[in-house]
Coordinates of C-alpha atoms in Angstrom, one line a residue:
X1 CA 111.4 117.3 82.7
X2 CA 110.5 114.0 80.5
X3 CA 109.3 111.7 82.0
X4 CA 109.4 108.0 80.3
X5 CA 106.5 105.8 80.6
X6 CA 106.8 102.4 81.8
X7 CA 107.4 99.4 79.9
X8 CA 108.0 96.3 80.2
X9 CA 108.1 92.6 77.8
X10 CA 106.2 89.6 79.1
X11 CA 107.0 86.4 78.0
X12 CA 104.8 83.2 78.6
X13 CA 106.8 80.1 78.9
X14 CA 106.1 76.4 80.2
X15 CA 107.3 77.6 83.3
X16 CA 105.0 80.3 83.6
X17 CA 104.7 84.3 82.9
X18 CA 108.8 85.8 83.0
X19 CA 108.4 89.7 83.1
X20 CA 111.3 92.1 82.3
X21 CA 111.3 96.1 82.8
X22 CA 112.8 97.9 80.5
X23 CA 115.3 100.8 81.3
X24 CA 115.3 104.1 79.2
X25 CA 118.9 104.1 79.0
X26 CA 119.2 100.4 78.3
X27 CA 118.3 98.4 74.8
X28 CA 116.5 95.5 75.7
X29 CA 117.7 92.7 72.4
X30 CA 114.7 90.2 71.6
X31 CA 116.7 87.7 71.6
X32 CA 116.5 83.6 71.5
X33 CA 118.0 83.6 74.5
X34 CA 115.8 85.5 76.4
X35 CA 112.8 84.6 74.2
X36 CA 113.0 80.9 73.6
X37 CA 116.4 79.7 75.8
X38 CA 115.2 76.2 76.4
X39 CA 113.6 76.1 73.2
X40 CA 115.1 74.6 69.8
X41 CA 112.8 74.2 67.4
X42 CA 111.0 77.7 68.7
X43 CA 114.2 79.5 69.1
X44 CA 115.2 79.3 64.9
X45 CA 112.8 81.5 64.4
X46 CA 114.5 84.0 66.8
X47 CA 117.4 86.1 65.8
X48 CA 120.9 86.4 67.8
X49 CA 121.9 89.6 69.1
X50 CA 123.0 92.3 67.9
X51 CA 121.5 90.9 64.6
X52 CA 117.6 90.9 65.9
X53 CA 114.7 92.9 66.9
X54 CA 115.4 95.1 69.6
X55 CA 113.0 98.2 71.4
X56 CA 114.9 101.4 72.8
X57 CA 114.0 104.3 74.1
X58 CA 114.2 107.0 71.0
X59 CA 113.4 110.8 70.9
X60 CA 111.6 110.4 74.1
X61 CA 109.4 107.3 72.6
X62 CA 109.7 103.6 72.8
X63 CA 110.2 102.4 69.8
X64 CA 110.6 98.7 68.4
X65 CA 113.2 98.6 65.7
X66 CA 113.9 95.4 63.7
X67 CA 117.8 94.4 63.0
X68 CA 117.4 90.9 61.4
X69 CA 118.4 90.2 57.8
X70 CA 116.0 87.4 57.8
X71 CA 113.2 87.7 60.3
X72 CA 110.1 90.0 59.7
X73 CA 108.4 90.7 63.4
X74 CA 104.4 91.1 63.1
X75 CA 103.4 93.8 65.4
X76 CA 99.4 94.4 66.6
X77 CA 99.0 97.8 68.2
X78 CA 96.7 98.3 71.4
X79 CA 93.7 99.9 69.3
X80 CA 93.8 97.8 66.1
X81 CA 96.0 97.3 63.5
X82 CA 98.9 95.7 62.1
X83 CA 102.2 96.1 60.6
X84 CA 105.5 94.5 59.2
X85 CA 108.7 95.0 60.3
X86 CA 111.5 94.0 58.2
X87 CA 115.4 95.0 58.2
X88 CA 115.8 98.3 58.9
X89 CA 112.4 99.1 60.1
X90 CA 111.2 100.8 62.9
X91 CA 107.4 101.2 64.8
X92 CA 106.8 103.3 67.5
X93 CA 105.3 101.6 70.6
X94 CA 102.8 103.8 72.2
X95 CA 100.1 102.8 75.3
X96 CA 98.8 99.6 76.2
X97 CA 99.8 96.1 75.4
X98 CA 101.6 95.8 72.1
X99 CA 102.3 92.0 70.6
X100 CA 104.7 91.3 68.5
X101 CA 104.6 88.0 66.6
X102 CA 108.0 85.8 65.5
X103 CA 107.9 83.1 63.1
X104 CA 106.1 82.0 60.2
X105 CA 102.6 81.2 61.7
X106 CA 103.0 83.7 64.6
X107 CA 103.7 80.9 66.8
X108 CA 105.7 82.9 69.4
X109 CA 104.3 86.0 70.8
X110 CA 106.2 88.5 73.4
X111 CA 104.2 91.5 74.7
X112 CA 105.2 94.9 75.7
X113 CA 103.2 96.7 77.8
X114 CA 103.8 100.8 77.8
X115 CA 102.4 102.8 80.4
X116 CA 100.8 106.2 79.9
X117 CA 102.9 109.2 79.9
X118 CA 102.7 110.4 82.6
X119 CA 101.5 108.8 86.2
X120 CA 98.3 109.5 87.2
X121 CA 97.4 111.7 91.1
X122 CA 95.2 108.8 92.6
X123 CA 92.4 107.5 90.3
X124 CA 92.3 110.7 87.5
X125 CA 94.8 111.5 84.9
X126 CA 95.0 115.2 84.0
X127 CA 94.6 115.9 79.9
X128 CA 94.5 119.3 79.2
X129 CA 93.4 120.3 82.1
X130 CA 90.1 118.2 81.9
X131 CA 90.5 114.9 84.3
X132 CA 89.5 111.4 82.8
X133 CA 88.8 108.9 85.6
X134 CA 90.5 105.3 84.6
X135 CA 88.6 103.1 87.3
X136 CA 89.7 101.2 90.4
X137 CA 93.2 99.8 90.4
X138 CA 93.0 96.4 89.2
X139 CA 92.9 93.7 92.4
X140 CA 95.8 91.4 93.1
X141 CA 93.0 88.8 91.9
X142 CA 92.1 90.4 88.5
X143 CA 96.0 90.7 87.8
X144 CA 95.9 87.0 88.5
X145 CA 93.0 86.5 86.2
X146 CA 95.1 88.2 83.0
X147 CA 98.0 86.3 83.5
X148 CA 95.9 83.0 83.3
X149 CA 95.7 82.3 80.0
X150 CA 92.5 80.4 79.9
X151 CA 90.0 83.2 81.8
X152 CA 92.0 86.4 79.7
X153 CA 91.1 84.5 76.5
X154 CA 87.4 84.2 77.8
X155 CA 87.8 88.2 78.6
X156 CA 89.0 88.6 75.1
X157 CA 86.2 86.6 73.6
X158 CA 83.3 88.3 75.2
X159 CA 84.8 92.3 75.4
X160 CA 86.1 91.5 71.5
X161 CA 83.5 93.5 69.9
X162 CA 84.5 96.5 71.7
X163 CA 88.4 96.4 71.9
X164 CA 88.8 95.1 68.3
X165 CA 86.0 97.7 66.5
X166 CA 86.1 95.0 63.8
X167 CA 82.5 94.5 62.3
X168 CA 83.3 90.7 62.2
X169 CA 83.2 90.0 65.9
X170 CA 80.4 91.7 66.4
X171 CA 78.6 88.4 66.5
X172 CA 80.7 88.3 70.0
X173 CA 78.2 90.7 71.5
X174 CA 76.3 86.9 72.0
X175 CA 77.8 84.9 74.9
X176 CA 77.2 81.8 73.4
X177 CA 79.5 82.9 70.4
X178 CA 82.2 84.5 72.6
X179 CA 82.2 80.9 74.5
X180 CA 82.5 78.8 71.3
X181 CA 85.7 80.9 70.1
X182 CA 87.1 80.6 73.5
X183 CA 87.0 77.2 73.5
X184 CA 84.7 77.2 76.6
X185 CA 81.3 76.8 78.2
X186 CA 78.9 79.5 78.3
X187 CA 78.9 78.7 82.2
X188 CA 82.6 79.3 82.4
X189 CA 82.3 82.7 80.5
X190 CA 79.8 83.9 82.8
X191 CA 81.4 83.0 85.9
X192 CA 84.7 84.8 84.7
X193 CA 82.7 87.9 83.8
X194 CA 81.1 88.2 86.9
X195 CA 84.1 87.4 89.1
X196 CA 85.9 90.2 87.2
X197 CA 83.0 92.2 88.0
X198 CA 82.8 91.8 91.4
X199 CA 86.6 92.2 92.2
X200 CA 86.3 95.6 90.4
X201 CA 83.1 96.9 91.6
X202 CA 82.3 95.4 94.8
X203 CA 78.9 97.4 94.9
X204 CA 76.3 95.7 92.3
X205 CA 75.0 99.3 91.5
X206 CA 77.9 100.4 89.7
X207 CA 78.8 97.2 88.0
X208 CA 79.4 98.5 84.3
X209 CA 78.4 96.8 81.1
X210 CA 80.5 94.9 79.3
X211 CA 81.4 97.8 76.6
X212 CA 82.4 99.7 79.6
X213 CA 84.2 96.9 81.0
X214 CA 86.0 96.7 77.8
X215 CA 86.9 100.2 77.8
X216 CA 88.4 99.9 81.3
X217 CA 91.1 97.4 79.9
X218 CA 91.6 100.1 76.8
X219 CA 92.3 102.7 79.0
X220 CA 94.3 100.8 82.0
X221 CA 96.1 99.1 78.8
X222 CA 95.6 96.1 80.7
X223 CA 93.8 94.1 76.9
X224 CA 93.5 96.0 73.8
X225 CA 93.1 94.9 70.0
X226 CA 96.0 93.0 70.2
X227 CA 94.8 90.4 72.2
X228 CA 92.0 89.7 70.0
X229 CA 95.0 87.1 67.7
X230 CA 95.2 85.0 71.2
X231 CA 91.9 84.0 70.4
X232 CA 91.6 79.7 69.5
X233 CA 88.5 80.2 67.3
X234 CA 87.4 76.4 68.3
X235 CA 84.0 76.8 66.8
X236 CA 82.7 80.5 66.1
X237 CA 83.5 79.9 62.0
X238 CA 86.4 83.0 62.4
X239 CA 89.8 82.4 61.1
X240 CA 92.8 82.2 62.6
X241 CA 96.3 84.5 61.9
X242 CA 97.9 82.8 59.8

């Protein structure tokens, strides 16, 4: 029997990170209500419902599909890559954390997280009929740590050259880069990356490197090439989405 993977939207707010699970048998309507309620001047750039985007569960996929006459939604994909969804169009939403951006400058961003397909026994998941060992669960402190939006953007920074693949952050791979287009000190970057570290892999032994590190968040779906468009770019000479 099919199984669907979990999903669910986050939203971050002035009041802090709202979360919503989405039901198979329910569409979930990306609406300015639930995306911008308290919001004006965000909220025009949001639909009404039934009239907007919206993601239901399709031929056993999740699948974003786009209703507005006059809003396009930007969509990053876990692993890289981009698309535009106007009327009528439709993307499938497959593992990890997908972001899908409103507005003309991107200025609102609502992710949707999609488990794999089916639960893992313990730590392994079985693939045809090899087993793939994801890591340790993320702590109750790490969880913390991805929600805050100043230490995930120093994670994005300084794993970027791994979970983008782009050649142009591969100048990331220095620390002192990955700070400036954070927006923070070298000090700061290093004491994130080692608290994450630690959290993970108590014992120093099997602390990985960072390209493993960044292929832990890949394959939990916990950051992905997605992310990489939360980056500020204060002083690292990359651009912006604009």
């Amino acid at each position: 029997m099919h199984v669907a993977p979990r999903a669910a939207i986050e939203l971050q707010s002035p009041s802090g990170l709202r979360s919503y699970q989405l039901v198979p048998e329910r569409t979930f309507y990306l609406t300015r209500q639930v995306i911008a309620p308290d919001d004006e001047e965000r909220g025009r750039f949001i639909s009404r419902r039934p009239n907007c985007a919206l993601i239901r569960y399709l031929a056993d996929r999740w699948m974003l599909l786009n209703e507005s006459g006059s809003r396009r939604v930007r969509v990053a994909f876990p692993r890289g890559g981009y698309e535009e969804v106007g009327q009528g169009g439709a993307v499938r939403l497959g593992p990890g954390r997908t972001v899908l951006y409103f507005g003309p400058n991107g200025e609102i961003q609502v992710g949707v997280v999609i488990g794999p397909a089916a639960e893992p026994d313990g730590e392994a998941e079985t693939q045809s009929g090899t087993m793939t060992y994801r890591g340790p669960e993320p702590t109750p402190q790490v969880e913390r740590m991805l929600v805050q939006q100043s230490s995930r953007t120093v994670l994005v920074a300084v794993l970027a050259p791994w979970l983008s693949g782009d050649p142009a952050f591969q100048d990331l791979r220095d620390r002192a880069v990955a700070a400036q287009c954070a927006g923070f000190s070298v000090g700061y970057v290093d004491k994130v990356l080692k608290e994450v570290r630690a959290e993970l892999w108590p014992d120093t032994a099997t602390r990985p490197s960072r390209a493993e590190l960044a292929e832990y968040f890949l394959t939990r779906g916990l950051l992905g090439a997605a992310d990489m468009l939360t980056l500020r770019h204060v002083a690292c000479g990359h651009h912006r989405f604009h």
